[in-house]
Tab-separated table of C-alpha atoms in Angstrom:
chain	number	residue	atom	x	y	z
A	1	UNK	CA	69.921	155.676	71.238
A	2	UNK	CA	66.421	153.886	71.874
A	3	UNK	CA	65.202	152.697	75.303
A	4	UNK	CA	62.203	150.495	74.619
A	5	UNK	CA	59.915	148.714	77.596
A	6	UNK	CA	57.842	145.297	76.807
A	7	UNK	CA	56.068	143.802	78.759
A	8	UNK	CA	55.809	139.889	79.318
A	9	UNK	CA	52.745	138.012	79.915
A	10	UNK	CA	51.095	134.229	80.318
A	11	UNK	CA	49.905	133.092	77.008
A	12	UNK	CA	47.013	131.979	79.226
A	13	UNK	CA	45.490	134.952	79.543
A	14	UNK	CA	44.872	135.350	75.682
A	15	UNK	CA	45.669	139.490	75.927
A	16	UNK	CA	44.802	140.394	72.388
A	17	UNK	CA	47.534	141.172	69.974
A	18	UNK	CA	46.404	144.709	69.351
A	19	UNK	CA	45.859	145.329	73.295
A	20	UNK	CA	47.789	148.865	74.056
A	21	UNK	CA	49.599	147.998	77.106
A	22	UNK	CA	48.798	150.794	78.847
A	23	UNK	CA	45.087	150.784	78.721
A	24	UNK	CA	45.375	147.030	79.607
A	25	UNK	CA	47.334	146.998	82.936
A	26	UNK	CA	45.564	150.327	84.700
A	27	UNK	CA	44.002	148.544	87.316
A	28	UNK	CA	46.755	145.164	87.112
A	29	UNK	CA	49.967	144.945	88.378
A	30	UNK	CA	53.379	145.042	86.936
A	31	UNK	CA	56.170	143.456	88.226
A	32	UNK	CA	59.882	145.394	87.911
A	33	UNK	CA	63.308	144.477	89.539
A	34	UNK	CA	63.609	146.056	92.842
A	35	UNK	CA	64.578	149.706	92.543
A	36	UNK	CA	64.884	150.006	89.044
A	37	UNK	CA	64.379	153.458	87.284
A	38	UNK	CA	61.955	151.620	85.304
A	39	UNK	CA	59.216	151.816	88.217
A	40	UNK	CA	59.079	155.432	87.941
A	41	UNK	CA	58.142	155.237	84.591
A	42	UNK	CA	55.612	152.438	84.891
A	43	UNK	CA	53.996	154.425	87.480
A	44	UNK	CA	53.747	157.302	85.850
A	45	UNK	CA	51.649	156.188	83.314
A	46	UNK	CA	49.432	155.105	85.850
A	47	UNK	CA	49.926	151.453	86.242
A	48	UNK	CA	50.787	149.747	89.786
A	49	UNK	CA	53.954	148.260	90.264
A	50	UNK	CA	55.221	145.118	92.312
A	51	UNK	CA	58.961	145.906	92.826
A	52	UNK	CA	59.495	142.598	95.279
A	53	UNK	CA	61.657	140.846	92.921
A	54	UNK	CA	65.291	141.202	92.113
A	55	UNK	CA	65.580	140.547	88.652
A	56	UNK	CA	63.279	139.562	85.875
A	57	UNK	CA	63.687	135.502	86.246
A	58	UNK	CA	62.273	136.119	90.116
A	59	UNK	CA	59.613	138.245	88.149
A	60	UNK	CA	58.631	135.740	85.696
A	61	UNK	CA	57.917	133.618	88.383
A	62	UNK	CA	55.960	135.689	90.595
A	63	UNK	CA	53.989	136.151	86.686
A	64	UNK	CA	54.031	132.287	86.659
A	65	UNK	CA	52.039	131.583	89.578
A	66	UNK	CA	49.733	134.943	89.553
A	67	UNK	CA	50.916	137.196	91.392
A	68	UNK	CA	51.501	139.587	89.390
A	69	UNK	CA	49.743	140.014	85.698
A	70	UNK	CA	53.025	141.146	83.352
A	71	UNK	CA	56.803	141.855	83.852
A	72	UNK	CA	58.058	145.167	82.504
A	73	UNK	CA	61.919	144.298	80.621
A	74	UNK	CA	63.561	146.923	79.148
A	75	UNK	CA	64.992	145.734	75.361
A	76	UNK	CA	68.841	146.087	75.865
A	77	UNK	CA	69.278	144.616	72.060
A	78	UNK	CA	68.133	142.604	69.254
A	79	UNK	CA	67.335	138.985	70.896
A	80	UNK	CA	67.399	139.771	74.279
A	81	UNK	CA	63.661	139.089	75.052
A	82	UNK	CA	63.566	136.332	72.989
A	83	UNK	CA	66.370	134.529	74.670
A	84	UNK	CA	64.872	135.628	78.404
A	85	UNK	CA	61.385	133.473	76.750
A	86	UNK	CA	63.204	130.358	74.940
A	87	UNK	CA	63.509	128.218	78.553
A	88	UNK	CA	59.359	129.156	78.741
A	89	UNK	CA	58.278	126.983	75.465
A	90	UNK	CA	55.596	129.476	74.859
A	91	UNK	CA	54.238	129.686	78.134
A	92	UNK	CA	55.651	133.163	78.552
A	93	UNK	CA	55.097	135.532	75.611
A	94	UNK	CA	55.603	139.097	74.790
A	95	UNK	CA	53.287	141.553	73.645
A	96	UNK	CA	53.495	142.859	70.551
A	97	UNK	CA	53.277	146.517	71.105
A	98	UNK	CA	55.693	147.956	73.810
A	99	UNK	CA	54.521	150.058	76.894
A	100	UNK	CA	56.986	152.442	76.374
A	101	UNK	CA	59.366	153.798	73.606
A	102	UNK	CA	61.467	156.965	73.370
A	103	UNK	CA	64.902	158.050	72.140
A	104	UNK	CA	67.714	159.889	73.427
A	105	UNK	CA	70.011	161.992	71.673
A	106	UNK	CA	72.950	163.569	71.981
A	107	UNK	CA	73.896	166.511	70.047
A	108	UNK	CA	75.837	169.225	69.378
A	109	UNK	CA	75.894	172.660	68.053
A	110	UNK	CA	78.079	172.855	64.897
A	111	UNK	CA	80.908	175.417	66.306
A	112	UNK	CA	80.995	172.628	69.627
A	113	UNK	CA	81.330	170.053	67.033
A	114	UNK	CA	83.966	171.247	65.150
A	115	UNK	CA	86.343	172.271	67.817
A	116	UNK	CA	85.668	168.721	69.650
A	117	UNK	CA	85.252	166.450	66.883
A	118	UNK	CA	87.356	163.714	68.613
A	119	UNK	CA	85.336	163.596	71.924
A	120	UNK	CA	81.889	164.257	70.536
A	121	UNK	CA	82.211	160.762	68.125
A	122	UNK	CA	83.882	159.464	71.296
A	123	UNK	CA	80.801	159.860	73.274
A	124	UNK	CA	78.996	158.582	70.750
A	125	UNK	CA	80.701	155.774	69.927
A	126	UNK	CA	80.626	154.713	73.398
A	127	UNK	CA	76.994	155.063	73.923
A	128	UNK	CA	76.495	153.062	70.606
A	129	UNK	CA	78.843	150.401	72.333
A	130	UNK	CA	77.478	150.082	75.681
A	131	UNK	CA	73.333	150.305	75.020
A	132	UNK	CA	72.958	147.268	75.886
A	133	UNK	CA	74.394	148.416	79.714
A	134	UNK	CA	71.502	151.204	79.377
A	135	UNK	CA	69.271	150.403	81.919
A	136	UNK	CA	71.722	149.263	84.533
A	137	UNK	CA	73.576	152.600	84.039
A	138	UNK	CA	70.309	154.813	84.493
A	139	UNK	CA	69.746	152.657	87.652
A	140	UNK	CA	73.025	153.265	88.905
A	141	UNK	CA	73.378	157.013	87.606
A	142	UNK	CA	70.230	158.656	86.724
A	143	UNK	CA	67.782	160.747	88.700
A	144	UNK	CA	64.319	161.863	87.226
């Protein structure tokens, strides 16, 4: 299972295509939904964080008029950012590279395996199901 991070900008601001996010926004601000998981992990890679907003339409228009210099959206599945931009008309854009990527992975040893076989490609089959809940469950249920 993959758990990307993007990062939304003004087209305004001409950030270049091959700009790594993370060198770019040390010393700018990034705007997350209010006590999302997703702060931590903005923060740890150094870059401030404006968590005043409850969601990422309230964020896009705090990025809108200035106040803050890129929202952080986590990809929950093919489409999804490009559907959040559509009602933008280009004004809003997404950079190319993400801020953050990494996988998770559940496995288990072969003797495990074998004697569950029915509840390990259960799990699986419902984390393949619900990614797109992701980063709404790790809000709700995770601790770093």
């Amino acid at each position: 299972m993959g758990y990307e991070l993007v990062v939304l900008v003004r087209a305004q601001d001409h950030i270049p295509a091959g700009a790594n996010p993370v060198a770019w926004f040390k010393g700018r601000t990034l705007g997350v939904p209010q006590g999302s998981l997703t702060a931590q992990r903005v923060r740890k890679l150094g870059i401030a964080v404006d968590e005043g907003a409850r969601d990422v339409a309230r964020n896009i228009e705090k990025l809108r008029l200035g106040r803050i210099d890129g929202v952080v959206v986590p990809v929950a599945r093919p489409g999804h950012v490009e559907a959040l931009l559509k009602p933008y008309h280009g004004e809003i854009v997404r950079l190319p590279q993400s801020l953050l990527s990494s996988r998770a992975w559940f496995a288990f040893n072969q003797r495990y395996y074998t004697q569950h076989k029915e509840q390990a490609e259960a799990l699986w089959n419902w984390f393949d199901a619900n990614r797109d809940r992701l980063d709404s469950l790790l809000q709700k249920h995770g601790k770093e």
